[in-house]
Tab-separated table of C-alpha atoms in Angstrom:
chain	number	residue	atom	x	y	z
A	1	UNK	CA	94.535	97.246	43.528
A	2	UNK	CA	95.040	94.639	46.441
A	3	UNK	CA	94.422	91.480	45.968
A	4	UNK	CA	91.729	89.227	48.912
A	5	UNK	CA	94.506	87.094	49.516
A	6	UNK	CA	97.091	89.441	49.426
A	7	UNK	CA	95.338	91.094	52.473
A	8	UNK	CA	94.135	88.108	53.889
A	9	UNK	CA	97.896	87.615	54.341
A	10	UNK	CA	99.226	90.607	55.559
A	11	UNK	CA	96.222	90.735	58.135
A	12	UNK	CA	97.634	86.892	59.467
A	13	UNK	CA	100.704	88.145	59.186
A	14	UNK	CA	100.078	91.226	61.425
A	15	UNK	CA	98.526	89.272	64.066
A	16	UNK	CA	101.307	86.992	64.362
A	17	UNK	CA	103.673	89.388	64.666
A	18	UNK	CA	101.197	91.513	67.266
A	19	UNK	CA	100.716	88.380	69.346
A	20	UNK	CA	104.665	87.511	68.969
A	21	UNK	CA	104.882	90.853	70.748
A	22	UNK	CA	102.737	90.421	73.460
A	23	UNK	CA	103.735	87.087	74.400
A	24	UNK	CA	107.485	88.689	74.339
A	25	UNK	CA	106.634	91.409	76.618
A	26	UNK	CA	104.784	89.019	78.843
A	27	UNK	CA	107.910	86.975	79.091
A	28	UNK	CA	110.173	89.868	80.216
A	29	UNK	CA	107.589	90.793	82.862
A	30	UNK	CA	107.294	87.532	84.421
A	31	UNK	CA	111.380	86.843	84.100
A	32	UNK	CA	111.852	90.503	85.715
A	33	UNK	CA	110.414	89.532	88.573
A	34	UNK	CA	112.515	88.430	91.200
A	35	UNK	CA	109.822	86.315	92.551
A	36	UNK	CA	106.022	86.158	94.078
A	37	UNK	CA	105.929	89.653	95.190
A	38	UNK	CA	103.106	91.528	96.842
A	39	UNK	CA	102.313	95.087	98.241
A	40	UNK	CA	99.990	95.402	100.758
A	41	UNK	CA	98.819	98.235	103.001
A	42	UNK	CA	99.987	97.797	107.042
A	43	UNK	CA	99.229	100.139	110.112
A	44	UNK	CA	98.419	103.525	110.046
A	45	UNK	CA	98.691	103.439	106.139
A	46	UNK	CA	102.196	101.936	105.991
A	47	UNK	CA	103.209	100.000	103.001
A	48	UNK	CA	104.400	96.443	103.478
A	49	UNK	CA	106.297	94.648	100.645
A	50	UNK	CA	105.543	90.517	100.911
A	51	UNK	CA	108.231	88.249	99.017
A	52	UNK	CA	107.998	84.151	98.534
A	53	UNK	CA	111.793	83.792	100.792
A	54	UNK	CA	112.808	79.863	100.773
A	55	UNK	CA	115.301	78.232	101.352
A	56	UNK	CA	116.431	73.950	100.724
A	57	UNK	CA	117.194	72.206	103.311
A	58	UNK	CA	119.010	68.794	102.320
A	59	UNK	CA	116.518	68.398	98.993
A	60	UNK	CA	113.381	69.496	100.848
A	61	UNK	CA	111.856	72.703	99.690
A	62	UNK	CA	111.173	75.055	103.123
A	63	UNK	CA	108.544	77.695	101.943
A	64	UNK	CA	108.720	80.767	103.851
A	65	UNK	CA	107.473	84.535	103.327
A	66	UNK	CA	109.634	87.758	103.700
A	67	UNK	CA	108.043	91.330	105.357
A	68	UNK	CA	109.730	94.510	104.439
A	69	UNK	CA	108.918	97.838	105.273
A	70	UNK	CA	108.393	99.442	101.655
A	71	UNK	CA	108.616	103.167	100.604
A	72	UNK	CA	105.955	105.271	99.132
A	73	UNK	CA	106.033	103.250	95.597
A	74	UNK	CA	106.066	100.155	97.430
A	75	UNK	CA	109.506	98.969	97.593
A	76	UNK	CA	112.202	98.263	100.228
A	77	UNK	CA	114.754	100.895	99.873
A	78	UNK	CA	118.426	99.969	100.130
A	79	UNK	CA	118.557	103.522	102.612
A	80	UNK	CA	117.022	101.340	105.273
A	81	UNK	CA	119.854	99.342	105.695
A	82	UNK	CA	120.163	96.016	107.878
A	83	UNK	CA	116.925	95.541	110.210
A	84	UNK	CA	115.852	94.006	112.879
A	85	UNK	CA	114.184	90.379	112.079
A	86	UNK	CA	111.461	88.819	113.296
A	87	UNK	CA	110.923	85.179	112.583
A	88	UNK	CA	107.408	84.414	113.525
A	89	UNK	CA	106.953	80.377	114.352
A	90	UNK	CA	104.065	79.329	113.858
A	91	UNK	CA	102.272	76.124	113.940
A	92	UNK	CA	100.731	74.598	110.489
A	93	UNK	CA	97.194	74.788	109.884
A	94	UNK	CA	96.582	76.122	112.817
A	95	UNK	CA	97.738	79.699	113.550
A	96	UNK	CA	94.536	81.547	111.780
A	97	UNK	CA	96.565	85.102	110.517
A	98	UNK	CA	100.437	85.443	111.250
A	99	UNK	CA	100.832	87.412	108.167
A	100	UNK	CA	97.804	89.906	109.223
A	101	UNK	CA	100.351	89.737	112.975
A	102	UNK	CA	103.869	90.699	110.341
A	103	UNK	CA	102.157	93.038	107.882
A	104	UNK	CA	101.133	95.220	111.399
A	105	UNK	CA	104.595	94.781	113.270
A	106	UNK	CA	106.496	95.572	109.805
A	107	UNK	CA	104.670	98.847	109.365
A	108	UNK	CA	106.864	99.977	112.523
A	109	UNK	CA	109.981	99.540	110.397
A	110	UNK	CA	111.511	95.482	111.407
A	111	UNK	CA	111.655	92.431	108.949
A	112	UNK	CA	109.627	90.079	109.315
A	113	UNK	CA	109.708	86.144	108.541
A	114	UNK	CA	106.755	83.900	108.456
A	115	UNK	CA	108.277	80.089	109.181
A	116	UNK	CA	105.372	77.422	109.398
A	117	UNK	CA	107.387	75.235	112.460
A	118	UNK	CA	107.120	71.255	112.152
A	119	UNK	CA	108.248	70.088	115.185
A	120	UNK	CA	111.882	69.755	114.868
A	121	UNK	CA	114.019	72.156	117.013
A	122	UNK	CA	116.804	71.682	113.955
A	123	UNK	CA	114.225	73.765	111.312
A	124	UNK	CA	115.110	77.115	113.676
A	125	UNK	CA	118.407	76.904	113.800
A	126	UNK	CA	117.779	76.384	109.894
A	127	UNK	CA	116.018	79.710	109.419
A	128	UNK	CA	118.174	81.732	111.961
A	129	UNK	CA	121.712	80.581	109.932
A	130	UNK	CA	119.893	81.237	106.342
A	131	UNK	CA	117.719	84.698	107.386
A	132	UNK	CA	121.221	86.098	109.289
A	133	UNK	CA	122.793	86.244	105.767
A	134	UNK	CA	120.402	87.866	104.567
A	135	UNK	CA	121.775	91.479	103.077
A	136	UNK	CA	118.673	93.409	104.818
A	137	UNK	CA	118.919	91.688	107.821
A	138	UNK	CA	121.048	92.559	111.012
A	139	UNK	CA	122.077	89.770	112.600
A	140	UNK	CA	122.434	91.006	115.840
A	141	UNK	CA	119.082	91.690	116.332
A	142	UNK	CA	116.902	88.574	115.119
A	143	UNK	CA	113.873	87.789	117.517
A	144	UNK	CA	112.224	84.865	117.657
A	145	UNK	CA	108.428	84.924	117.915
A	146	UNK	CA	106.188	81.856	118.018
A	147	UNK	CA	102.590	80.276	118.872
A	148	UNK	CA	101.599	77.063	120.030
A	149	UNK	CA	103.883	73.945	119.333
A	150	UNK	CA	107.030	76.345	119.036
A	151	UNK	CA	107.167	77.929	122.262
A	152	UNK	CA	109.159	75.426	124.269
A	153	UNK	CA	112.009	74.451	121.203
A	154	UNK	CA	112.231	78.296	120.568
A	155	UNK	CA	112.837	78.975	123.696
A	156	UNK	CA	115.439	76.465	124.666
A	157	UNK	CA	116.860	78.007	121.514
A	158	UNK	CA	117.054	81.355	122.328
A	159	UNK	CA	118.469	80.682	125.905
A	160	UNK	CA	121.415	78.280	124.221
A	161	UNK	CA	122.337	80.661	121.488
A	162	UNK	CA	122.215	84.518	122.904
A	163	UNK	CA	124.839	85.711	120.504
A	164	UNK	CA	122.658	84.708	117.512
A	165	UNK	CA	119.478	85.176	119.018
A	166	UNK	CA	118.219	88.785	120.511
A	167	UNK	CA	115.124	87.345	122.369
A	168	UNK	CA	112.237	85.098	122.080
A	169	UNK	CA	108.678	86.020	122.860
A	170	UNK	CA	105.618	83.402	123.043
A	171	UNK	CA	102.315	84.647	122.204
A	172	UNK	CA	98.441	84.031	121.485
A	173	UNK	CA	97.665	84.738	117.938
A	174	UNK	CA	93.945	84.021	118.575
A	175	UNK	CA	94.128	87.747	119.709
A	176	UNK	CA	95.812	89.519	116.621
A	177	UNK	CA	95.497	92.908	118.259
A	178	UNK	CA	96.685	91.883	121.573
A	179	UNK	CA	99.600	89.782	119.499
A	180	UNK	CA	100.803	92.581	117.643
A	181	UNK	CA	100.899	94.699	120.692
A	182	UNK	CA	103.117	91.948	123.536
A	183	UNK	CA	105.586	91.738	119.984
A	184	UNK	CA	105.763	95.426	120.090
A	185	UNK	CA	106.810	95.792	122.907
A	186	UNK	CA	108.643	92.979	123.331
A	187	UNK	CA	110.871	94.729	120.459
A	188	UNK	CA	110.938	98.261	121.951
A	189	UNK	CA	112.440	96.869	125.557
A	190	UNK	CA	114.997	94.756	123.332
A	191	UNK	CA	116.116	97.966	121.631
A	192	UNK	CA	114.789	96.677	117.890
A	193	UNK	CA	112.666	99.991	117.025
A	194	UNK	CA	114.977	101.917	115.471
C-alpha cells in the first residue's frame, strides 16, 4: 500500500519531469528557427514567405524584411533558383503599406526587399552589395523601387551603377493597386518575370 507522501512525491516528481519536457521542446522550436518567419497569403492565392533579413553596417543594426515566393507548404524552394530582387525604398513612418506593395509583386515569382531609406545615398549601395550575395538572389537583375525621399538618391544610383543595378522605378504608394501595377510592369519590360 502507497504511502501519501510517497505519491505526493512521485506526482512532483512527474510534473517536473513533464514541464522539463515541454520547456525542452519549446527550446528546440524556437532555436530551429532560422529567424522571425511568416507565411502570408499574396495575389490570386499565392503564398508569400516573410523573413526578418538584416544586415550591420559599421555597429549599427539595419532592420530589413525578405519576400519569397513560397510553395504550396509555404516555403521557398531551392528549385526556384536565383531571382530577380526588388528592393523597395521607402521612406520611415511614412510609406502607409510597402509590405501589402511586396507580398502582391512577390506572388508573380521576384524577391522582394523592404529597406526603410534614411537619407543617405551610402545605405543603397549598402543593401545592393549585401542583398547581391544573397544565394536566392540574381544579381543581375536587382531593381530598385522607391517612394518619396528616395527617388532622387536611387536614381542617381541606378544611372551610376548599370552593371549592378537593372533599373529603378519611382512610385506613389498612396495608391497600392496602382503601385503594384507601374512595378509590374516596370519588371516585365526589364525582362524580370521569368
Amino acid at each position: 500500500q502507497s504511502s501519501p507522501s510517497f505519491m505526493k512525491k512521485l506526482i512532483v516528481t512527474l510534473s517536473v519531469i513533464l514541464i522539463a519536457a515541454l520547456l525542452g521542446i519549446g527550446g528546440w522550436f524556437l532555436f530551429k528557427s532560422p529567424g522571425p518567419r511568416v507565411r502570408l497569403q499574396g495575389e490570386k492565392g499565392a503564398k508569400v514567405l516573410v523573413e526578418e533579413l538584416s544586415f550591420y553596417n559599421r555597429r549599427e543594426k539595419i532592420f530589413g524584411k525578405v519576400f519569397k515566393p513560397a510553395d504550396e507548404n509555404g516555403n521557398f524552394p531551392d528549385s526556384l533558383g536565383t531571382r530577380p530582387l526588388v528592393i523597395y525604398l521607402h521612406a520611415p513612418l511614412v510609406t502607409a503599406n510597402p509590405e501589402a506593395i511586396l507580398r502582391a509583386v512577390v506572388s508573380k515569382g521576384v524577391i522582394g526587399y523592404s529597406a526603410t531609406f534614411h537619407g543617405q545615398k551610402s545605405e543603397i549601395s549598402f543593401y545592393v552589395k549585401k542583398l547581391a550575395n544573397e544565394p536566392f538572389v540574381d544579381d543581375e537583375l536587382i531593381f530598385l523601387i522607391s517612394d518619396g525621399i528616395a527617388d532622387e538618391a536611387a536614381a542617381s544610383f541606378a544611372s551610376r551603377t548599370r552593371n549592378r543595378v537593372a533599373g529603378h522605378l519611382a512610385v506613389d504608394p498612396t495608391v497600392p493597386a496602382t503601385a503594384i501595377g507601374q512595378i509590374t510592369a516596370f519588371l516585365e519590360e526589364n525582362g524580370a518575370m521569368k
